[in-house]
C-alpha positions as CSV (number, residue, x, y, z in Angstrom):
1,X,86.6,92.9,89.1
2,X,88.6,89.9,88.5
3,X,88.2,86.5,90.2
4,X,91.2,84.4,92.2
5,X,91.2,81.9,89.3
6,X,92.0,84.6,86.3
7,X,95.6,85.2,87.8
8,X,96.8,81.6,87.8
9,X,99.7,81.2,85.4
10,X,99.5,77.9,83.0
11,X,100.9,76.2,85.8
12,X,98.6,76.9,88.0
13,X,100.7,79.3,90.4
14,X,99.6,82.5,91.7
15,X,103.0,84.7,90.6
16,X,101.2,87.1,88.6
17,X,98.7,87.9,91.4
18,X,101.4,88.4,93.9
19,X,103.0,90.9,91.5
20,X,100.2,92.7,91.4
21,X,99.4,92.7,94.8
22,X,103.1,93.8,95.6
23,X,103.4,96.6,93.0
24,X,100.0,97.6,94.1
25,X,97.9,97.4,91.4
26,X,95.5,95.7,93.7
27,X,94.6,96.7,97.1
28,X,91.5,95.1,97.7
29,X,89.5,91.7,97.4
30,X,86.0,90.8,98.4
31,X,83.6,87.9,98.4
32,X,82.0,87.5,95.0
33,X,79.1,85.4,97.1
34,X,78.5,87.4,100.4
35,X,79.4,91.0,98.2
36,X,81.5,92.0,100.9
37,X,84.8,93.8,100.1
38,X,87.9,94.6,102.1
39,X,91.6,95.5,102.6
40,X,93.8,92.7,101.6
41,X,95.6,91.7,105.1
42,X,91.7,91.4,106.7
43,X,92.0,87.8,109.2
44,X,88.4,87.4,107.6
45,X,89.3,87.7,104.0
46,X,92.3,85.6,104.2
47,X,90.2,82.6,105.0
48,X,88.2,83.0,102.1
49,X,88.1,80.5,99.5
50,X,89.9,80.7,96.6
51,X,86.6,80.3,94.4
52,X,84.9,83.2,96.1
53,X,87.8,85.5,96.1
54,X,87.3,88.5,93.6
55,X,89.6,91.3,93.8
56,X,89.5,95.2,92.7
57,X,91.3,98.2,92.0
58,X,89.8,100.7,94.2
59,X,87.9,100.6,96.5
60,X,85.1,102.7,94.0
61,X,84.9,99.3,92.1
62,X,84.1,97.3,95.0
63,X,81.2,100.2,95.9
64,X,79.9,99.8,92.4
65,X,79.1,96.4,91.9
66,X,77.2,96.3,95.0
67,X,80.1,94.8,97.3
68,X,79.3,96.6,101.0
69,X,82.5,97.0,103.5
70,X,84.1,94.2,105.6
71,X,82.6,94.8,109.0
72,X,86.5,93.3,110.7
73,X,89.0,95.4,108.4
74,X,86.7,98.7,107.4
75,X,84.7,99.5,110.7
76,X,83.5,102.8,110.5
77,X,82.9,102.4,106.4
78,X,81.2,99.4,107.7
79,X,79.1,101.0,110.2
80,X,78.2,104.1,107.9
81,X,77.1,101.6,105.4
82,X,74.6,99.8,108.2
83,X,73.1,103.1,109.1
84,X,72.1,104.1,105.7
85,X,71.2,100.5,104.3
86,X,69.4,99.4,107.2
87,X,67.7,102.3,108.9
């Protein structure tokens, strides 16, 4: 997992994230305060603050540090998730 703020260059731009988002590297981000993960063009996640903002290389990551589905972008993984945590 690595946070919005470890990709800024040392002038404060965002150019090596947007490489790694366009070579694919990364394919997911989540909330590092609501642990809520999810595909990268999510309407929900791109209002997220930059401070929250984590990001991950599989979706396996995300899974393992606790980080449960985006209930907008990931529906069913969403809804699978509910009915095991909360039944």
């Amino acid at each position: 997992m690595k946070t919005h703020q470890s990709f800024l260059d040392e002038k404060g731009t965002n150019r090596v994230l947007l490489s790694f988002i366009k070579n694919r590297k990364i394919l997911w981000a989540g909330n590092r305060k609501l642990k809520i993960y999810g595909k990268l063009n999510c309407k929900s996640g791109k209002r997220m603050k930059n401070p929250n903002r984590v990001f991950f290389q599989n979706e396996q990551e995300a899974i393992t540090l606790g980080f449960r589905p985006c209930g907008h972008c990931m529906r069913l993984e969403y809804l699978n998730w509910k009915r095991i945590h909360i039944d």
